[in-house]
XYZ file of C-alpha atoms in Angstrom:
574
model
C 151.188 72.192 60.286
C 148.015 71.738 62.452
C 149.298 74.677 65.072
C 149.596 76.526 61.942
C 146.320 75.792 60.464
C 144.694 76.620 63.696
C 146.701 79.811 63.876
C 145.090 81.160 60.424
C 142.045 80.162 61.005
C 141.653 81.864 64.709
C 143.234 85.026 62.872
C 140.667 84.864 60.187
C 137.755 84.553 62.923
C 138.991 87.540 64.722
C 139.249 89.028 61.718
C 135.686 88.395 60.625
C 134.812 89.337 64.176
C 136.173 92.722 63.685
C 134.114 93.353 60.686
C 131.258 92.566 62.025
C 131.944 95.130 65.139
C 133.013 97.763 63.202
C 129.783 97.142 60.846
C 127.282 97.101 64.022
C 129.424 100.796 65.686
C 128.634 102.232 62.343
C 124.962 100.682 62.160
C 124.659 101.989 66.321
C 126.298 105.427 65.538
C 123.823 106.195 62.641
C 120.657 104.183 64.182
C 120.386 105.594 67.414
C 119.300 108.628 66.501
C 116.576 107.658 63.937
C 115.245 105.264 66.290
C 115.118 108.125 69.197
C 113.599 110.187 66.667
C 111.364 107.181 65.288
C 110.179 107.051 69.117
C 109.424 110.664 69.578
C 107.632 111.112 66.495
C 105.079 108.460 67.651
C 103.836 110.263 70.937
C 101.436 112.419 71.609
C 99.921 115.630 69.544
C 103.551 116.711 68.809
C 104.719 114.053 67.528
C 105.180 114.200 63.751
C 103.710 110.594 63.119
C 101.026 110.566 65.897
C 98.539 113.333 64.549
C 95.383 113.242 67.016
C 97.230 111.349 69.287
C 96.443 113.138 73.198
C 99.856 114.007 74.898
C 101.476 111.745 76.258
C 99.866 108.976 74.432
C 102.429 106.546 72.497
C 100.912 105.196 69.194
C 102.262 101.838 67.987
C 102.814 102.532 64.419
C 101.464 105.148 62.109
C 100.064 102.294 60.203
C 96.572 102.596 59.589
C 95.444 99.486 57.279
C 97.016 96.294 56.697
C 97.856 96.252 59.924
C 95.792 99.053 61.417
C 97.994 99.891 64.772
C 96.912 103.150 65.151
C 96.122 102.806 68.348
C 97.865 103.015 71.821
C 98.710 99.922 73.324
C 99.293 99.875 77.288
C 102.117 97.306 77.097
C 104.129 99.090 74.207
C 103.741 102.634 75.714
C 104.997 101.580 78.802
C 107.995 99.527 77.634
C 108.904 102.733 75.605
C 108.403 104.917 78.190
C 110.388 102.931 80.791
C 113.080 103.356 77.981
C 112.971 106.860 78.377
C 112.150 107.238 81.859
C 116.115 105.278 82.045
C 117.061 107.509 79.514
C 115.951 110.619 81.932
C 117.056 109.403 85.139
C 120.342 108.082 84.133
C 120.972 111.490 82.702
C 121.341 110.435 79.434
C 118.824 112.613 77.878
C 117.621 115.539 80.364
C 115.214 116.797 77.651
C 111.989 114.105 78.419
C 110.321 115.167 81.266
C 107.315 116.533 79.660
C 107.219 113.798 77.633
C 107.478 111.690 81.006
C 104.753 113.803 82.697
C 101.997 113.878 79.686
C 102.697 109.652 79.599
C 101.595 109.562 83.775
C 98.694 112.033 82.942
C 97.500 109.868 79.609
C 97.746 106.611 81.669
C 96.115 108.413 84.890
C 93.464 109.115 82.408
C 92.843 105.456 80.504
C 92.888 103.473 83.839
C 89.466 105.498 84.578
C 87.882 105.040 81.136
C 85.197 101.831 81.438
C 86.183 99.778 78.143
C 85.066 96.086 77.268
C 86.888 94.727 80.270
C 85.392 96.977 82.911
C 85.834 99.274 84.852
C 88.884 101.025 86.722
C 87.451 98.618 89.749
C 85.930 95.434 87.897
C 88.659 94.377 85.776
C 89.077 97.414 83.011
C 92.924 97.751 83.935
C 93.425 94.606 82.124
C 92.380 96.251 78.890
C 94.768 96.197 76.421
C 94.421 99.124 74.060
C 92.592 102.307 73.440
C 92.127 105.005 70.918
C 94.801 107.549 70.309
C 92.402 110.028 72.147
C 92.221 108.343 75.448
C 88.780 106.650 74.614
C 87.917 103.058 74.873
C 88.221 100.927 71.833
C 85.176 98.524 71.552
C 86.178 96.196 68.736
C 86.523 92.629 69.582
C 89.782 91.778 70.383
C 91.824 88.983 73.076
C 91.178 90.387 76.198
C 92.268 90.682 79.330
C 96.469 91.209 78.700
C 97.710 91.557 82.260
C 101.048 92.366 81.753
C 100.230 96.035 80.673
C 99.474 97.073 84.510
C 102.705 96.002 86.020
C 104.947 97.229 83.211
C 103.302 100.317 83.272
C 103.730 100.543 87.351
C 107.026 99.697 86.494
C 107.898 102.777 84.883
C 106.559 105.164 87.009
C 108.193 103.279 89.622
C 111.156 104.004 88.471
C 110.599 107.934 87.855
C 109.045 107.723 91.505
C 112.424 106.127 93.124
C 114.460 109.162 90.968
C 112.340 111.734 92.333
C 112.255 110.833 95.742
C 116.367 110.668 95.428
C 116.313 113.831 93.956
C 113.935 115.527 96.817
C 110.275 115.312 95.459
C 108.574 113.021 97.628
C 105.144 115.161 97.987
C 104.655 114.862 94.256
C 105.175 111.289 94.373
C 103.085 110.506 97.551
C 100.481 113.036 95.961
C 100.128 112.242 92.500
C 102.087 109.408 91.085
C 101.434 106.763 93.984
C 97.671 106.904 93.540
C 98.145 105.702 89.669
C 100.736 103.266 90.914
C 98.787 101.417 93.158
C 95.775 100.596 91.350
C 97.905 98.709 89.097
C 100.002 97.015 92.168
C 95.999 95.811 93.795
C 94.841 94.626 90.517
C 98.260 92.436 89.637
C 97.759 91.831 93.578
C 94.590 90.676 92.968
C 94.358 89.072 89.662
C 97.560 87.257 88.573
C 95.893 84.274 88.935
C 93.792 84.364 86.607
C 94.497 83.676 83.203
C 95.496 86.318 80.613
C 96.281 86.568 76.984
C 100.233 86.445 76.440
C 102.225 89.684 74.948
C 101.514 88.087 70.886
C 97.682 88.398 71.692
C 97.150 84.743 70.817
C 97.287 82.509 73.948
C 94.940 82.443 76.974
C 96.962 81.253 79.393
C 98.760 81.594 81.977
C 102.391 83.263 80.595
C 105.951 83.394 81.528
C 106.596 86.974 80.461
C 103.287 88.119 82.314
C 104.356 86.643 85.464
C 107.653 87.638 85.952
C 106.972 91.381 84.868
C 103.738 91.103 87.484
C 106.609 89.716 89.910
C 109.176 92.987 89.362
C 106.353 95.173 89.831
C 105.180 94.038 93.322
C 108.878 93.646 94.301
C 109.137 97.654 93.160
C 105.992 98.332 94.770
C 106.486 97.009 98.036
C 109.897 98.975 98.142
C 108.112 102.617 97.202
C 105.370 101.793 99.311
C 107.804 101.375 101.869
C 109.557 104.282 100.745
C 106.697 106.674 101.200
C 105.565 105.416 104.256
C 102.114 103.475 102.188
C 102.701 100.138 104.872
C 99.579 98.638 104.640
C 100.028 97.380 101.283
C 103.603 95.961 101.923
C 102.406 92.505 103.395
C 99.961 91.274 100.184
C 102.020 92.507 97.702
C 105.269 90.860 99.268
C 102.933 87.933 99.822
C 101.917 87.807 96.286
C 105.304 88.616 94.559
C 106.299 85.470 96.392
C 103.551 83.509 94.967
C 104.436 84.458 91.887
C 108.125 83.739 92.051
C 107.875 80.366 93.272
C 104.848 79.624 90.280
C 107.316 81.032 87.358
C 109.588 78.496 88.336
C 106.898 75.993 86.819
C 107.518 76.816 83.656
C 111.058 75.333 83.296
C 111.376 72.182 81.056
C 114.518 70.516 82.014
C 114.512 68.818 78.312
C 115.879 70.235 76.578
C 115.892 73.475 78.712
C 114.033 75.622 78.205
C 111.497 77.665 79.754
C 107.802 77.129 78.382
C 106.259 80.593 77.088
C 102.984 79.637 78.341
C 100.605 77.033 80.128
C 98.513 76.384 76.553
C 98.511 77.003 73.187
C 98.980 73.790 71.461
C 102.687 74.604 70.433
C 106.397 74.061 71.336
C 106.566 76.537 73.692
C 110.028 78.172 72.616
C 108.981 81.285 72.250
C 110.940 85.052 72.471
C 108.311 85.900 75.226
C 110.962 84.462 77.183
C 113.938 86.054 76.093
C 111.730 89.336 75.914
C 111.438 88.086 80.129
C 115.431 88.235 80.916
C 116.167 91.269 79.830
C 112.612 93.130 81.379
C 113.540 91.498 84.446
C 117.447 92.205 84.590
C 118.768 93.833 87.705
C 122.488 93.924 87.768
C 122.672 93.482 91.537
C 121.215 90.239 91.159
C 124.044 88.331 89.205
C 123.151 84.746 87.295
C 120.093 83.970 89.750
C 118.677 81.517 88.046
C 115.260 81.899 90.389
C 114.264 85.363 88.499
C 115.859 84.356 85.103
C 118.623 86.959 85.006
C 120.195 87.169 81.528
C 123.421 85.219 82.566
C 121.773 82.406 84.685
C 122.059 78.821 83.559
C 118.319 78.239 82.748
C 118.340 81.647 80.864
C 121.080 81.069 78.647
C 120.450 77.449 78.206
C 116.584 78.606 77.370
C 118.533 81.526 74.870
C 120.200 78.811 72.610
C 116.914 76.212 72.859
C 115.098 79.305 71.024
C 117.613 80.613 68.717
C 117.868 77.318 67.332
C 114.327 76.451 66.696
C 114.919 79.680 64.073
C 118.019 78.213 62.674
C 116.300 76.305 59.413
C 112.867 77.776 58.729
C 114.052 81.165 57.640
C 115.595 81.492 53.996
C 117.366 84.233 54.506
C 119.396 81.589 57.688
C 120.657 79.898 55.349
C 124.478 78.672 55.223
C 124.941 80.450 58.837
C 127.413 78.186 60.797
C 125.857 77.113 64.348
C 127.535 79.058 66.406
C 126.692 82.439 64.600
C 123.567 84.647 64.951
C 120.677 84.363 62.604
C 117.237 86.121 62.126
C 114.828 84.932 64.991
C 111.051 85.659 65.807
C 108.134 85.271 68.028
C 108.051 81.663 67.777
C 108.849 78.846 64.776
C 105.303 77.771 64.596
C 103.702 81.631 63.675
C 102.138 82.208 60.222
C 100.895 85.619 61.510
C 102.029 88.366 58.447
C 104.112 85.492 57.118
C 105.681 84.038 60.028
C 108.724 86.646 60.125
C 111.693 87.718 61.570
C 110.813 90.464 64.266
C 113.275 93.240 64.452
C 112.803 93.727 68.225
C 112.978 89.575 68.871
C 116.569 90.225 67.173
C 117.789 93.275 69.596
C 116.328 91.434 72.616
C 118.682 88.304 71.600
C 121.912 90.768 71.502
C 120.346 92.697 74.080
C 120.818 89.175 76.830
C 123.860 88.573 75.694
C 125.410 92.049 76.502
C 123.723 92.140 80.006
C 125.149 88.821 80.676
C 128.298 90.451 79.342
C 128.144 93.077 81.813
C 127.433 90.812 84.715
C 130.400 88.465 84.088
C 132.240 91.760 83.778
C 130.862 93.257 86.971
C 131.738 89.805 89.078
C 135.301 88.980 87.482
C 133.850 85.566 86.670
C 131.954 83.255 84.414
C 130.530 79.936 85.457
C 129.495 77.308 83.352
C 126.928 74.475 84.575
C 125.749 71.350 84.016
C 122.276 73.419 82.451
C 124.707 76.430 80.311
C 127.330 74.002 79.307
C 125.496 73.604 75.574
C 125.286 77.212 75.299
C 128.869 77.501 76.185
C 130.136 74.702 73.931
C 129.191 76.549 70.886
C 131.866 79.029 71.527
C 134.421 76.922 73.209
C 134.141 72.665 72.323
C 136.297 71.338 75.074
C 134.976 73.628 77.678
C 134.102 71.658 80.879
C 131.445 73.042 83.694
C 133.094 74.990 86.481
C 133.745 78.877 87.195
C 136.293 80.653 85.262
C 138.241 83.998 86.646
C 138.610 87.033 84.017
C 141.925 86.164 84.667
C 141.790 82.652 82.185
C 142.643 82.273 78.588
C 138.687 80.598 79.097
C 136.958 83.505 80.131
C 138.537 85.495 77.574
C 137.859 83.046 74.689
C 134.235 82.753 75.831
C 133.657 86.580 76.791
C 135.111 87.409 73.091
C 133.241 84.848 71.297
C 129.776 85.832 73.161
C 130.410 89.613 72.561
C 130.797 88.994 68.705
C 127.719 86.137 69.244
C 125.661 89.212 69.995
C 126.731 91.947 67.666
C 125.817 89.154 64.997
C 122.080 89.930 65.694
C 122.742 93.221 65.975
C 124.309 92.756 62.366
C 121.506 91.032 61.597
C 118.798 93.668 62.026
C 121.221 96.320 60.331
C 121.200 93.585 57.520
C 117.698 94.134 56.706
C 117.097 98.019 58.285
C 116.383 100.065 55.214
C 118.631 102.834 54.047
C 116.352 105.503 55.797
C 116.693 103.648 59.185
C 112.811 103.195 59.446
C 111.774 99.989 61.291
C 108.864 98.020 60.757
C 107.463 95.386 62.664
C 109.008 92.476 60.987
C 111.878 91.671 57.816
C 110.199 89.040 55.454
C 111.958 85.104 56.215
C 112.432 84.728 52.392
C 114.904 87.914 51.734
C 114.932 90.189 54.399
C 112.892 93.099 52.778
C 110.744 95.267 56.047
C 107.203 93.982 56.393
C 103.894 94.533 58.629
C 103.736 97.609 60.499
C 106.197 100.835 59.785
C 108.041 102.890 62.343
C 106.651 100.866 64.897
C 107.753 102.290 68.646
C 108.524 99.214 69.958
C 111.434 98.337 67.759
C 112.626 101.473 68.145
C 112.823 101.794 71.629
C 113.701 97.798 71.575
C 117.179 99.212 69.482
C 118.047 101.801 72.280
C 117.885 99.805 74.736
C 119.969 97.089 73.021
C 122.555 99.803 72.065
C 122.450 100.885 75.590
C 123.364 97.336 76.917
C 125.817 97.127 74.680
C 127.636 100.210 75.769
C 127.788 98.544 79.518
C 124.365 101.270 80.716
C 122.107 99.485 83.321
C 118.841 100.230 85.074
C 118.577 100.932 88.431
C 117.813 97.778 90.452
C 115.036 96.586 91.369
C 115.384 94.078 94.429
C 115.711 90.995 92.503
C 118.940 89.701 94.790
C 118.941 87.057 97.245
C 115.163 86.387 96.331
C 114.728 82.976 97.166
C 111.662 80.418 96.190
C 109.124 79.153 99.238
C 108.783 75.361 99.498
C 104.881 75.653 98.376
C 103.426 77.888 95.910
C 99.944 79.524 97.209
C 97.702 80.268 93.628
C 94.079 80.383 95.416
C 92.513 83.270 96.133
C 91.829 85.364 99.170
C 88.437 85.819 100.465
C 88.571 89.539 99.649
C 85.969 91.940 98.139
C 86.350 95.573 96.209
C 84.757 98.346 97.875
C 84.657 101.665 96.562
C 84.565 104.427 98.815
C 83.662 108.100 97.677
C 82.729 110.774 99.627
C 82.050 113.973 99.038
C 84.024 117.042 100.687
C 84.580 120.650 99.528
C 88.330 121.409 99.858
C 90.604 124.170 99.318
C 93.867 124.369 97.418
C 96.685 122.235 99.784
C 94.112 119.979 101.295
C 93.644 116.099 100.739
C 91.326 113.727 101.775
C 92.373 110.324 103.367
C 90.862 106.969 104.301
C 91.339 105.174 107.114
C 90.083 102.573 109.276
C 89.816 99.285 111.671
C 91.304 96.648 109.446
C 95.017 96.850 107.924
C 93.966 97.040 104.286
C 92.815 100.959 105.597
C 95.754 100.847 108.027
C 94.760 100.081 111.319
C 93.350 103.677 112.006
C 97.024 105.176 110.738
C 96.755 108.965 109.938
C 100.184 108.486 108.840
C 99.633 105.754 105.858
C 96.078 106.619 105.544
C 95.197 106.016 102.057
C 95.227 109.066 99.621
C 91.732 109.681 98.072
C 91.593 110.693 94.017
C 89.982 114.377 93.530
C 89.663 113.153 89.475
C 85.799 113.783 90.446
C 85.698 116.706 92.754
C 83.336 117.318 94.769
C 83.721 113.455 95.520
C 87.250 111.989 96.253
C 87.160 108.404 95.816
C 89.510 104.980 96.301
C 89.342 101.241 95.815
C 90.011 98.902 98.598
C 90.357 95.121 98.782
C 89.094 94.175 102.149
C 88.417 90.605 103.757
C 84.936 89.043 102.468
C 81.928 89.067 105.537
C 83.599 91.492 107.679
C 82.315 94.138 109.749
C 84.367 97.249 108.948
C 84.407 100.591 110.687
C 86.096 104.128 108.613
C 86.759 107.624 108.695
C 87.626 109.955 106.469
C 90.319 112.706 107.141
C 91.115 115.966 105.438
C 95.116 116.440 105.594
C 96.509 120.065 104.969
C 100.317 121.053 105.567
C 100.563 118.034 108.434
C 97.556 119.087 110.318
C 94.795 116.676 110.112
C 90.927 116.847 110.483
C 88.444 113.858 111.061
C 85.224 113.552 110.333
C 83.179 113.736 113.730
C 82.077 110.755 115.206
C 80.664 108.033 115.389
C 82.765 106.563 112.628
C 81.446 105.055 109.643
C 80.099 101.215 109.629
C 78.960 98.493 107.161
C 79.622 94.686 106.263
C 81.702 93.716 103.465
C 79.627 91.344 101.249
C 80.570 87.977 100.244
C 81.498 88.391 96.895
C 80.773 91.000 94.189
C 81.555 94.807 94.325
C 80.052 97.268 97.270
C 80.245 101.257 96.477
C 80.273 103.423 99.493
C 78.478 107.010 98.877
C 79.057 109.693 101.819
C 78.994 112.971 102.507
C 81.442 114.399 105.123
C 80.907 115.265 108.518
């Protein structure tokens, strides 16, 4: 009678289970295309939402009062662009690289434009938005968000890495690795310091920041390395391994989870770190737990500590069984709008869950610790910790039940998407209806790349395997100053300027990773170096054309770096 019993009701599950995935391949077949659309229409002057937008430029939402987010915001432009930049290279859409190209030349642009947190060389990359025509926006605001240079980095990092594969290693060396590595110096220089988390709320130090600033020197290092750039290889590998062995501060073994940031006066479950797993996945890399890959212990452990937290302050939760998905969002304790749901808090749930999928997939094997075993025992109550084939009724069970686990958020969002397919910022707590900001980018492009996860796609990888923690975590600072250097030098079409000089941060008196100059002000060419503090320094400049090189006639260039503060170097060539 019990065997029975069992029987109908593991039919009936599977049967509910099949539902629910046929509902969310309907909701994916008819979704994907409004939200690629939803994306498009937000950038640049073609866009059909984005009117006096500046190619290239991705507005957050077309709403313009209540909230106003008609502007461009570094960190959501560059997680939708990354998007498409995997949508590109994978092949997947062949149609973007205009769109890709007008994004670098938009970004090129901003990083030069002084705003209220400096300039391009005193702090003004941490600025977090701007107007939808490239200029500064001067309104108060929380300021400086330093996550927006290394996910931006880490996009055209990844379009740099395709077009060196694909034979284009001038244009990268040229034109896309100057951009680059002003973001790589200042996350180099500043992750420090603290910085106001992804919500705009917190100044703090932040999980999400760090581990994005982490992937981004990791990449950087690599291209530099690529391209033959050596002198920066040492500080950023040297920072990216500060910064790995610092994020693992923020685990709290009770009840696992990792803390969203280092203030803030609240629980500290927060999707900033779910947002983390799946912006720092890299399917080469397994479970590691030390970079918080989707199916790791602490990620999934840290997965169910904030799903929960959602589980009975929402209305519309209500009656859900425990081990099925429910509306989450940025944190229990936010009031902001409401205190919402947050469509793209939902996908990035479902989103984990299918790159863990893929993993377990990809190794043939799931294994369940001491630190995953609650999220485990929500699918399976007599599961014990150990590793379990794809070959065991266990891995099955789990795998299955984990799969439909996801698609339940996915279900969830579809739920509470409009009949149009338009989506807004967030879905009201009490009954679901869209709320806040309309057609905003990020929840589009947050869908895709759920979908795509779903569907087994992957990003290239970015280094993340056998990364391993040092004993003792170095936070101070160097003694390093900023000097810009700008000279100026007539040219003619096919030349280039380069630095170089007597200390490795201007390589050692390399002409063959001399430092690429910026022509954004011709006549004067111009870069910004870190170099060490009290130091005397000696320089040249050198005019590169087709492999054959020119210096400037001796005796070289001379000065002392200061001890603190910013020196700007004015020449003329000679």
């Amino acid at each position: 009678m019990w065997r029975s019993l069992r029987l109908a009701s593991t039919l009936g599950l599977c049967a509910s289970a099949f539902g629910q995935s046929s509902t969310v391949d309907s909701y994916i077949s008819t979704e994907s295309p409004i939200a690629k659309a939803g994306v498009l229409a937000n950038i640049g002057s073609s866009g059909v939402e984005s009117s006096g937008a500046y190619p290239g430029v991705v507005i957050a939402s077309p709403s313009a009062a209540d909230p106003d987010y008609l502007y461009t915001w570094v960190r959501d432009s560059s997680l939708v662009f990354k998007m498409l930049i995997d949508q590109y290279t994978s092949g997947q859409d062949t149609t973007l690289r205009g769109h890709i190209n007008d994004f670098i030349a938009a970004e090129a642009n901003m990083q030069q434009v002084a705003n209220p947190s400096g300039t391009v060389s005193t702090g003004g990359l941490g600025e977090p938005r701007f107007n939808i025509n490239e200029t500064a926006f001067t309104g108060a605001w929380d300021r400086p968000q330093r996550d927006g240079p290394a996910l931006r980095s880490t996009a055209m990092i990844t379009y740099a890495t395709w077009l060196i594969a694909n034979k284009n290693e001038t244009y990268v060396t040229d034109s896309l690795w100057p951009i680059i590595k002003l973001d790589l110096d200042y996350i180099m220089n500043n992750w420090n310091e603290t910085t106001f988390d992804l919500w705009e709320e917190v100044d703090s130090s932040s999980f999400f920041t760090s581990a994005v600033q982490h992937r981004a020197l990791r990449q950087g290092s690599a291209l530099a390395t690529a391209i033959g750039q050596s002198s920066v290889v040492s500080g950023y590998n040297t920072q990216a391994d500060n910064i790995l062995c610092f994020l693992q501060s923020f685990w709290n073994p009770s009840p696992g989870f990792m803390t969203a940031n280092t203030a803030g006066g609240r629980s500290g479950r927060d999707a900033n770190t779910v947002l983390t797993s799946i912006h720092v996945f890299d399917v080469e890399a397994g479970c590691d737990g030390v970079t918080f890959q989707p199916c790791s212990d602490v990620a999934l452990s840290n997965l169910k500590v904030y799903v929960d937290s959602f589980r009975e302050i929402y209305d519309i939760n209500a009656g859900i069984r425990a081990d099925q998905a429910v509306a989450t969002g940025r944190y229990p304790e936010d009031v902001n709008q409401g205190g919402n749901p947050w469509y793209l808090v939902s996908f990035a749930v479902a989103e984990q869950l299918y790159d863990a999928l893929i993993v377990w997939s990809k190794q043939g094997l799931l294994t369940v610790t001491d630190v995953s075993f609650p999220f485990f025992q929500q699918f399976d109550t007599s599961i014990k910790p150990g590793t379990y084939s794809s070959s065991t009724p266990t891995y099955s069970t789990l795998t299955t039940a984990i799969n439909n686990f996801a698609d339940g958020f996915v279900a969830t969002a579809a739920k509470y998407t409009p009949s149009g397919g338009g989506l807004a910022e967030q879905y009201t707590r009490s009954d679901g209806t869209p709320t806040s900001a309309f057609d905003l980018s990020w929840s589009y492009a947050s869908a895709l790349t759920a979908f795509n996860a779903r569907a087994g796609k992957t990003s290239a990888s970015w280094g993340a395997a056998g990364l391993s923690v040092s004993p003792t975590c170095s936070t101070s600072k160097a003694s390093t100053v900023p000097v810009i250097f700008n000279v100026n030098v007539t040219t003619v079409v096919g030349q280039n300027i380069y630095l170089t000089g007597s200390v490795g941060a201007l390589t050692d008196w390399s002409t063959t990773n001399a430092i690429l100059m910026s022509s954004a002000d011709y006549p004067t060419w111009s870069t910004a170096v870190t170099l060490p503090a009290n130091t005397q320094i000696q320089y040249k400049y050198i005019i590169v054309n087709n492999g054959n090189i020119t210096r400037e006639s001796d005796p070289n260039n001379e000065f002392t770096t200061s001890m603190s503060g910013i020196t700007t170097l004015n020449d003329v060539w000679r």
